[in-house]
Structures are given as structure tokens and as C-alpha cells.
Coordinates of C-alpha atoms and ligand atoms in Angstrom, one line a residue:
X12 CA 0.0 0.0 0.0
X13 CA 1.4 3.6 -0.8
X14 CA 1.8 6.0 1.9
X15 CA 2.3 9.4 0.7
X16 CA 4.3 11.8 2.6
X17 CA 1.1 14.0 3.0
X18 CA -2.4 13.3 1.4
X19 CA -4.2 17.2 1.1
X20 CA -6.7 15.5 -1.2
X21 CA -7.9 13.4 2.0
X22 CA -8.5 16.2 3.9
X23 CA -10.6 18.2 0.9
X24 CA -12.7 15.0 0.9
X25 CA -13.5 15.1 4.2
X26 CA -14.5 18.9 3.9
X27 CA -15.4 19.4 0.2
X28 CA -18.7 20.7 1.1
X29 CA -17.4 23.3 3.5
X30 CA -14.4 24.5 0.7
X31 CA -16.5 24.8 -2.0
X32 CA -19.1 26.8 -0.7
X33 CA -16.6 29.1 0.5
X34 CA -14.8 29.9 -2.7
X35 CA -18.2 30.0 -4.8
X36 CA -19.1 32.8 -2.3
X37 CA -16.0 34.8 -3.0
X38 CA -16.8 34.5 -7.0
X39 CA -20.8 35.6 -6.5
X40 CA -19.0 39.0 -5.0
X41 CA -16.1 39.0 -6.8
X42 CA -13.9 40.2 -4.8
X43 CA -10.6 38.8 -4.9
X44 CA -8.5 41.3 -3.0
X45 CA -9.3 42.0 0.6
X46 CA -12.8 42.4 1.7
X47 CA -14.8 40.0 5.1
X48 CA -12.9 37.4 4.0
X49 CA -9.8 38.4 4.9
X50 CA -11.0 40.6 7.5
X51 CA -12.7 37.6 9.1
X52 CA -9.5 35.6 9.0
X53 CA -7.5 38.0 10.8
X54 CA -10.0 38.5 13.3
X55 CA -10.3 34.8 13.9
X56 CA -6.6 33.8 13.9
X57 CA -6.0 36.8 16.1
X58 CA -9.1 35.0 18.5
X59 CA -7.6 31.2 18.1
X60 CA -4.0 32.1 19.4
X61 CA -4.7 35.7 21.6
X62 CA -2.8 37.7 19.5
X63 CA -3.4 41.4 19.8
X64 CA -3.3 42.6 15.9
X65 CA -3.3 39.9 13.1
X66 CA -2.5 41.2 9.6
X67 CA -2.6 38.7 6.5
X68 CA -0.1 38.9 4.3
X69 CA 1.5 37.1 0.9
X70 CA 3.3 34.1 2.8
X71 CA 5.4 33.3 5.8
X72 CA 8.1 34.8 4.0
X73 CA 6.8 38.0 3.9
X74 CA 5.6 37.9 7.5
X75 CA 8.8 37.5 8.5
X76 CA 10.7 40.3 6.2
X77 CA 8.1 42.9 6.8
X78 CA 8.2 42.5 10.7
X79 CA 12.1 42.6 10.1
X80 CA 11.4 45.9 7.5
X81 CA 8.6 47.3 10.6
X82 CA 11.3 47.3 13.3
X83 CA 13.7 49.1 11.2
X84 CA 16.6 46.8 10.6
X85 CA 19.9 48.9 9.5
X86 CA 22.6 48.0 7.2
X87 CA 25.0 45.8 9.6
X88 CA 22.8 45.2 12.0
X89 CA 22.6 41.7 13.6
X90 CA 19.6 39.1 14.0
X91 CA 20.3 36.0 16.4
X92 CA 18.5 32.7 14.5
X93 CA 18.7 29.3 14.5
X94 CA 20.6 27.6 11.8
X95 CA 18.1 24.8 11.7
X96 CA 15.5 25.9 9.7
X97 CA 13.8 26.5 6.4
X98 CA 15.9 29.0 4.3
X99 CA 13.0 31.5 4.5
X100 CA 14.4 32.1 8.5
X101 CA 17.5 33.9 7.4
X102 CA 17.1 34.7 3.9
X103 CA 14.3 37.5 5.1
X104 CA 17.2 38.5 7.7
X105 CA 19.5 39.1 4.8
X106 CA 17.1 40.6 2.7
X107 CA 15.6 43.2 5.6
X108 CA 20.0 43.7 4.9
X109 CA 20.7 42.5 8.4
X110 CA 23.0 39.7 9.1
X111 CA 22.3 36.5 10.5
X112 CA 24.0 35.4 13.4
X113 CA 23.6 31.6 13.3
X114 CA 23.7 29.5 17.2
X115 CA 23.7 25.8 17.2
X116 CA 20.3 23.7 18.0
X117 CA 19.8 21.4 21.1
X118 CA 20.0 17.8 19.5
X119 CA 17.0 16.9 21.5
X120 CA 14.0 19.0 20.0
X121 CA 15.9 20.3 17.3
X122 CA 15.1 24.0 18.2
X123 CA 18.1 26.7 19.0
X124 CA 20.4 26.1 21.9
X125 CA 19.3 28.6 24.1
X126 CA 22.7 28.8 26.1
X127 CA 24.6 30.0 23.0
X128 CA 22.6 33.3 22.3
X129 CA 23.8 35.5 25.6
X130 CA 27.6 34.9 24.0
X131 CA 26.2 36.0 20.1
X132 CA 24.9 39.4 21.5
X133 CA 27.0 42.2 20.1
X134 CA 26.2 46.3 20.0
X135 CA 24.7 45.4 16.6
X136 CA 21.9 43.2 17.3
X137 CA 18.3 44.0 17.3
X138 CA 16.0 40.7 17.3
X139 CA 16.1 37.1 17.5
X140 CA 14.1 34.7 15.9
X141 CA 13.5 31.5 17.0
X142 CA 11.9 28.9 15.0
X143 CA 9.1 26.8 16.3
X144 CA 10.7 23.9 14.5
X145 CA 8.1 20.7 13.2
X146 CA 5.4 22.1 15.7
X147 CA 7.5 22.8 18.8
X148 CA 7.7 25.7 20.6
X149 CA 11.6 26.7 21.0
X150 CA 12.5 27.3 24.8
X151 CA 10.8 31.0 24.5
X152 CA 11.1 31.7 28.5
X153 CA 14.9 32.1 28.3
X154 CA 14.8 33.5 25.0
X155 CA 12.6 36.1 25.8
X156 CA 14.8 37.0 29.6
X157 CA 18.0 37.6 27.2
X158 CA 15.8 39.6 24.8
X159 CA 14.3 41.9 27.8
X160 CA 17.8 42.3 29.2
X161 CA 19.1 43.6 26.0
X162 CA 16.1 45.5 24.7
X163 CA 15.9 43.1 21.5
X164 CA 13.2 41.8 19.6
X165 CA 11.6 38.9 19.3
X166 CA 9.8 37.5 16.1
X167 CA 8.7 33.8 16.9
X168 CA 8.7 31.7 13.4
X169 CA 5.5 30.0 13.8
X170 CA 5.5 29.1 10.0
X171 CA 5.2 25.4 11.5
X172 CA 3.4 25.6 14.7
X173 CA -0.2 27.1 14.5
X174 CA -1.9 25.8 17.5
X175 CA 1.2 24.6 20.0
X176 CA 1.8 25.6 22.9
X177 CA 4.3 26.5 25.2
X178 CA 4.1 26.5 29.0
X179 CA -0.4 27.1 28.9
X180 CA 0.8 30.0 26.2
X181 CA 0.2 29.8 22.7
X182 CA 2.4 29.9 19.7
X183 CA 2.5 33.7 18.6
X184 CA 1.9 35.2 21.5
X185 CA 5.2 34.4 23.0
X186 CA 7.5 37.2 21.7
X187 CA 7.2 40.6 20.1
X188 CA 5.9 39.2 17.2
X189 CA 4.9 36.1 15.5
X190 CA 5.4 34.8 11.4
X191 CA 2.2 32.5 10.3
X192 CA 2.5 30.7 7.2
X193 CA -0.4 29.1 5.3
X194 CA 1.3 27.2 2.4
X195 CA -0.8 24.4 1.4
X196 CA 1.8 21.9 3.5
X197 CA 1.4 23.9 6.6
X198 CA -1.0 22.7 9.8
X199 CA -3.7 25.5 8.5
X200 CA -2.4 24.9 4.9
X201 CA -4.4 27.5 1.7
X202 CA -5.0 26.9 -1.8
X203 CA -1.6 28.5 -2.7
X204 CA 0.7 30.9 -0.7
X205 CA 0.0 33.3 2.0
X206 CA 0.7 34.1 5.4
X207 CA -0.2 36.0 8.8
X208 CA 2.0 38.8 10.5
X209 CA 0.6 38.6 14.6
X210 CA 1.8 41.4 17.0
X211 CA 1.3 42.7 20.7
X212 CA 2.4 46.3 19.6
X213 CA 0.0 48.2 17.5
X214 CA 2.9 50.7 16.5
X215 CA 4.3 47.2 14.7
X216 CA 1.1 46.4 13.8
X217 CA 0.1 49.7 11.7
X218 CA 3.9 49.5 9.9
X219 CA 3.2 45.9 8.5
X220 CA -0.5 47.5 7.8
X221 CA 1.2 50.0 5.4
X222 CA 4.2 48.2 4.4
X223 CA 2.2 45.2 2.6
X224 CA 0.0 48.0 0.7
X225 CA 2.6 50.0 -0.9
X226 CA 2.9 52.0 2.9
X227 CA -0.1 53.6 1.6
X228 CA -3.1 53.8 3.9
X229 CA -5.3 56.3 2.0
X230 CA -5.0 55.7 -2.0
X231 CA -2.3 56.9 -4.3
X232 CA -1.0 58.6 -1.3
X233 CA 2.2 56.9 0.2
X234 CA 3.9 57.6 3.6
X235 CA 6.7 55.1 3.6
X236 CA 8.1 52.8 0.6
X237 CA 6.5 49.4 0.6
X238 CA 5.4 46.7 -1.0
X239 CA 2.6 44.5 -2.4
X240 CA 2.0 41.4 0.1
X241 CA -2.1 40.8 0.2
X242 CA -3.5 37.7 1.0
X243 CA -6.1 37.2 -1.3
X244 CA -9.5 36.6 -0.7
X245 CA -9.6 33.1 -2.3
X246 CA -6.9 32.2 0.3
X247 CA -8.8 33.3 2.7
X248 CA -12.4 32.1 2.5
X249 CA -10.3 28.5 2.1
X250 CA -8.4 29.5 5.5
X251 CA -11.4 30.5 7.3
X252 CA -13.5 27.5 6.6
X253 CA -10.4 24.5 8.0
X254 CA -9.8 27.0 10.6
X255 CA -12.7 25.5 12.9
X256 CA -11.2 21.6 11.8
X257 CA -7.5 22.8 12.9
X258 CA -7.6 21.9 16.5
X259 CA -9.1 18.5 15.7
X260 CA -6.4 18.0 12.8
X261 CA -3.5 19.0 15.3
X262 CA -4.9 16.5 17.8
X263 CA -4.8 13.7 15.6
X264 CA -1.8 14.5 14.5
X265 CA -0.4 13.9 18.0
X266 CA -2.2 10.5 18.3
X267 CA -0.7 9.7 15.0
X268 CA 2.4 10.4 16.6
X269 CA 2.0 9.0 19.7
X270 CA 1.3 5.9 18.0
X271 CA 4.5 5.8 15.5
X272 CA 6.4 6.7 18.8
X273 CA 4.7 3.4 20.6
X274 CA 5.8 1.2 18.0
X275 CA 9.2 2.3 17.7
X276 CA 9.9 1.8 21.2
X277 CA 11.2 -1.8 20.3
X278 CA 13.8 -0.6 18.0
X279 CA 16.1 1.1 19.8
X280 CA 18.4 2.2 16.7
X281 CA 15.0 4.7 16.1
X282 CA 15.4 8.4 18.1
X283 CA 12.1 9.7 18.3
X284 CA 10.9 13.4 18.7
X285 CA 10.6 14.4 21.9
X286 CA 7.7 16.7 23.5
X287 CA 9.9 18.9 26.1
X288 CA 8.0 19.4 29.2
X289 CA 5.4 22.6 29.0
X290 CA 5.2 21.9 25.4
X291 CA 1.8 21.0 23.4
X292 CA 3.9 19.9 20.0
X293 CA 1.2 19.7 17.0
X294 CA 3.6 17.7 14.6
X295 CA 3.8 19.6 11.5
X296 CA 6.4 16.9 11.3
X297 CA 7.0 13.8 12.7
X298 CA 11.0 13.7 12.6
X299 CA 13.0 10.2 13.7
X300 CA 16.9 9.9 13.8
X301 CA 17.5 6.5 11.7
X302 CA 21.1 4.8 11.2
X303 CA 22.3 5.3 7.4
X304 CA 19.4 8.0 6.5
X305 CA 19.6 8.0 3.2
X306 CA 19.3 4.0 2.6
X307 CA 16.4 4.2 5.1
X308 CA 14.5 6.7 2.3
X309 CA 15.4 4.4 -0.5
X310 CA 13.7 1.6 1.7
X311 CA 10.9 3.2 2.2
X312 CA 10.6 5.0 -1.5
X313 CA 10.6 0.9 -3.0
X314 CA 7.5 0.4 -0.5
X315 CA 6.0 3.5 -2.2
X316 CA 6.3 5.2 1.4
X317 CA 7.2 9.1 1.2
X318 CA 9.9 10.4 3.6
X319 CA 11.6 13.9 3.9
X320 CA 14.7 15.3 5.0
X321 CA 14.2 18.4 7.0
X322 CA 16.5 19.8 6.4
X323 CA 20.1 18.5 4.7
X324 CA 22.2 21.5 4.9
X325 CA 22.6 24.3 8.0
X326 CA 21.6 27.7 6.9
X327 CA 25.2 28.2 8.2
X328 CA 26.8 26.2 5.7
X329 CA 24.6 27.4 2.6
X330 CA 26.2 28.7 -0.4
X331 CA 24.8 31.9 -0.4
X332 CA 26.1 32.8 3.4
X333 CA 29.6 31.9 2.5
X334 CA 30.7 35.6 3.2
X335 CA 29.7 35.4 6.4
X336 CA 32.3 32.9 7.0
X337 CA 31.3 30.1 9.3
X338 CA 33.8 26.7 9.1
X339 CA 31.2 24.0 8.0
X340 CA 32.0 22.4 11.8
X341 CA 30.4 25.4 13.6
X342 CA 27.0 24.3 15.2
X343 CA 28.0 20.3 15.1
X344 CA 24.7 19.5 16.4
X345 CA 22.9 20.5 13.2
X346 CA 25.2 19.4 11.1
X347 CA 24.5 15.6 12.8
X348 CA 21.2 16.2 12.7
X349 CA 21.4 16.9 8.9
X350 CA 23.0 13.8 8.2
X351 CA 20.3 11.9 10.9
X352 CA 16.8 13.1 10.4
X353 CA 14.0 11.4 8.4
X354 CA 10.3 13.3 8.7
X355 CA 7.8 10.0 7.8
X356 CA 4.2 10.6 6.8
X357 CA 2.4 12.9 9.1
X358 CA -1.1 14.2 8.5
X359 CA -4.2 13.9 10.3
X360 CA -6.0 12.0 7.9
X361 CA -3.1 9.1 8.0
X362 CA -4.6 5.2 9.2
X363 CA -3.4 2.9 11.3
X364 CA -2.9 0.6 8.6
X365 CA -0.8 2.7 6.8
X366 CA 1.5 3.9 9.9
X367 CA 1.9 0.1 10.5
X368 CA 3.3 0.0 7.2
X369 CA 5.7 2.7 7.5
X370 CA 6.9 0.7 10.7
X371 CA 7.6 -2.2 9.1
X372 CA 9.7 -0.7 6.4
X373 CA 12.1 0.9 8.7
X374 CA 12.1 -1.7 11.4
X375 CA 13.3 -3.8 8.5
X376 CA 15.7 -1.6 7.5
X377 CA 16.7 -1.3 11.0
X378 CA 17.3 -5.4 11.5
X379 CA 19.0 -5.4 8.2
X380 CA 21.8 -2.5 8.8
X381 CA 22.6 -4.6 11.9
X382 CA 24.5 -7.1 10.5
Ligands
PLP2 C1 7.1 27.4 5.5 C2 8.1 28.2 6.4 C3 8.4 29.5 6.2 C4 8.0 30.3 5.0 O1 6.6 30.3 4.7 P1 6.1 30.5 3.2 O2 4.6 30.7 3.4 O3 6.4 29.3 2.5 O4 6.8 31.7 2.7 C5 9.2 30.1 7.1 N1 9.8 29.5 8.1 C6 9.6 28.1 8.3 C7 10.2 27.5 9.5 C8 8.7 27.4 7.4 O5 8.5 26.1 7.6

């Protein structure tokens, strides 16, 4: 039996209904650009995670960059991140024309080592962004001591982890700021891109407001330079009809993984994710360490099983950061779990019957890289 990596065509089937109604009612008004459906989507993502102000943007991407661009990052300025990440993390640091200062991850939950970020701090840096890596919350209550202590911010990169939660708090309500990103992959995943920009401050909040509508707030007249990131409305009717299914969807996800974790506990070879205490983790992905990787994946791809590897390079070690000169050995941990990680089939619609299957392809590839 094939198990794909992620079945979204299972989860329109179980809500067609819902879906289509929603886009036909965006084409009887025809209006694709703004309007209640957007409107309705930021009120109600701002209501599920207690965010202040909620603006939707383009994608994840843009969340990120235009917090970044809100706060005023200079030339030479410095932004603390993880290097574990999807390349989105940095590349909006670099293109905000900050640099990013990369620290190491702890091996256990993947999400930045904490301890490094005090020694990183220079007279240059102005924010840190952690990463809420394959629905984890990073360690935020240390994160955000260091940031208080040296007046930085603190944009949480919740592109992964709509719904977790850290400590009784949710995801994007941690820090400053938080980046939401619905690509069709993502826990709340659209019909194409877009993303949501959540804030405490409303000063933040009324610079992304103009900086995704050309920093115009009355037309043709334009305070600051910015740019075009709507979401449209499309994306939005989609978004606001699973948004009622995504606490049951991040639920099952974590019985889907708490099953996969069950049945790995008798091969001991298999590292599987953790849930650090305080932590509700809604398994964007569900991530195991597996002796030779890659073999595993060819296993699993002759089953017809999808896998991932999330992610095989540090954003330290990219080509495009050469400049910045980090030794390919800097954050070791990383780089191991690089070489380690396998993300299995993880969605909420996935059987029993198929995770059993998955199971058997690795344990067997387990038993046969014994000998
Ligand atoms: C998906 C993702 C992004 C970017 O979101 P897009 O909507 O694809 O632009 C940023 N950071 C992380 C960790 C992501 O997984």
C-alpha cells in the first residue's frame, strides 16, 4: 500500500462541502483582493491564538521580512537565529540587509540552543528569531529574559506551529511578534501561498499594515516605501472554513504520533521526537533519527512510502552565506542532525494501517543494517 508523505486530497474530501461553498461565495461578490474574508481571517486567527493585531499577508516569507522591515533593521545590523531551519528564517534577515548570526540547536527538540545566544549578543543586534521547528515551541522563557535584558526583539517563526503551545501560552503570543505561514503543507495549509504577521504592539502592527499596501493607507498617497504582500480573498475564505477543523487536525496528528512513537519503542536504533516538558507539539512533522538516512529513504521510497529530510544543509553552511564565514564544523549539532533526520508521513487524515506499514519498512531496514 502507498503511503504518501502528505495526502491534502484526504482532507478536501472530508470537507469538500465546507471548501466549495466558500470559494463560490468569494466569486458571487467578486472580490478577490481584501474584503470580510480576509478581515474575518485575521479576526479569527488573532481570537484562536490571543494575538493582539493579526495582519494577512502574501506568505510566511513576507511575515517575516516585513516585521524585520517594521522594526527598522539597518545596514549591519545583527539578527540572532537558529541555523536549523527552512531557508525563509534567514534569507528575510538578509534581505531586511541585516546579518544572521547563526547558534547551534539542542540535538534533543531540534530548536536553537538557548545557552549559546547570551555569548552571540554584540552592539549590533536588534531581534532574534527562533523557530518553532516541526510544531515545537523553541525554549521562549529564556529567549525572551536575554531579549528583555538587552532591549531586542523577538519575532517567533510560527510558520510550522499554529496551535502549539508553550508553558499554557500559545504559539505567537510568545514574543514581540509572531510569522504564520499558510502554504498548502502547513497545519492551517491554503490553496496556494500566503501568510499572517501577529503582534502585541499596535505601532508594529500599523507599519506591517502599510508596508504590505505599498505604505499607503489612504490611495495613491504613500507615507513610507513598501510593497505589495495581500493575501487574497480566495486564500482566505479556504483558511477561514479548516480553521474550525485545525484543533481536531493538530490533535490527531499527536495521536498519530504517539502511535508511531509506541511502535518504535522496540527498535532502539530509532530516536524519536521528543515533547519537552510545557510543550503541546502539533507535529507539522514527525521527525526520527535512523542509522544510514539515506538508505532508510530508498527503503521506504521501494514500498511506495514518502519520507523527507528536514533539512540536509545548516543555513550556516549554505552557499549563499559563504561571506559570512562560518567553518562548515560550527553548530556540530545541526550538522548531525542533517545527516540523521527522516520526517515520515504525518497528517491527520493518515490510518493505522498505513502507519503500520511505514513501521515495518524501517524496522526492517533497522534489522538489516545490523549485521
Ligand atoms: C514554511 C516556512 C516559512 C515560509 O513560509 P512561506 O509561506 O512558504 O513563505 C518560514 N519558516 C519556516 C520554518 C517554514 O517552515
Amino acid at each position: 500500500m502507498p503511503v504518501p508523505m502528505i495526502d491534502l486530497g484526504a482532507q478536501y474530501a472530508s470537507i469538500r462541502g465546507e471548501i466549495d461553498a466558500a470559494v463560490a461565495e468569494v466569486f458571487a461578490t467578486q472580490g478577490f483582493v481584501g474584503g470580510p474574508k480576509v478581515a474575518g481571517l485575521e479576526a479569527e486567527i488573532a481570537r484562536f491564538t490571543g494575538a493582539e493585531h493579526a495582519l494577512a499577508v502574501a506568505s510566511g516569507t513576507d511575515a517575516l521580512l516585513l516585521f524585520l522591515r517594521a522594526i527598522g533593521v539597518n545596514p549591519g545590523d545583527e539578527v540572532i537565529t537558529t541555523t536549523f531551519s527552512f531557508f525563509a528564517t534567514a534569507g528575510t534577515i538578509a534581505n531586511a540587509g541585516a546579518i544572521p548570526v547563526f547558534v547551534d540547536i539542542d540535538p534533543a527538540t531540534y530548536t536553537m540552543d538557548v545557552d549559546q545566544i547570551a555569548s552571540r549578543i554584540t552592539g549590533r543586534t536588534r531581534a532574534i528569531v527562533p523557530v518553532h521547528l516541526y510544531g515545537q515551541c523553541a525554549d521562549m522563557d529564556p529567549i525572551l529574559r536575554i531579549a528583555a535584558k538587552h532591549s531586542l526583539h523577538v519575532i517567533e517563526d510560527a510558520a510550522q506551529a499554529l496551535g502549539a503551545r508553550y508553558h499554557g501560552r500559545n504559539a505567537c503570543t510568545l514574543g514581540d511578534s509572531a510569522a504564520v505561514s499558510f502554504y498548502p503543507t502547513k497545519n492551517l495549509g491554503g490553496a496556494g501561498d500566503g501568510g499572517m504577521v501577529l503582534t502585541r504592539h499596535a505601532d508594529i502592527a500599523e507599519r506591517v499594515g502599510l508596508l504590505r499596501a505599498h505604505g499607503s493607507d489612504t490611495t495613491y498617497y504613500h507615507r513610507i516605501v513598501g510593497t505589495n504582500s495581500r493575501l487574497d480573498a480566495l486564500q482566505a475564505a479556504v483558511l477561514l472554513a479548516k480553521l474550525p477543523h485545525l484543533e481536531r487536525w493538530n490533535a490527531a496528528r499527536r495521536e498519530r504520533a504517539a502511535y508511531y512513537s509506541q511502535r518504535f519503542a522496540e527498535v532502539p536504533e530509532v530516536v524519536v521526537p521528543i515533547e519537552a516538558d510545557g510543550n503541546y507539539h502539533v507535529y507539522h512533522q514527525y521527525v526520527i533519527r535512523v542509522p544510514r538516512r539515506d538508505k532508510a529513504r530508498e527503503a521506504l521510497k521501494e514500498r511506495g512510502i514518502g519520507s523527507a529530510v528536514f533539512y540536509p544543509v545548516p543555513l550556516h553552511a549554505q552557499e549563499c552565506f559563504r561571506s559570512l564565514g562560518y567553518a562548515e564544523s560550527d553548530c556540530p549539532h545541526a550538522a548531525q542532525a542533517c545527516r540523521e533526520v527522516l520526517a515520515l508521513p504525518m497528517y491527520p487524515e493518515l490510518t493505522e494501517t498505513q502507519q503500520d506499514e511505514v513501521v515495518e519498512a524501517i524496522t526492517a531496514h533497522v534489522i538489516g543494517a545490523r549485521t
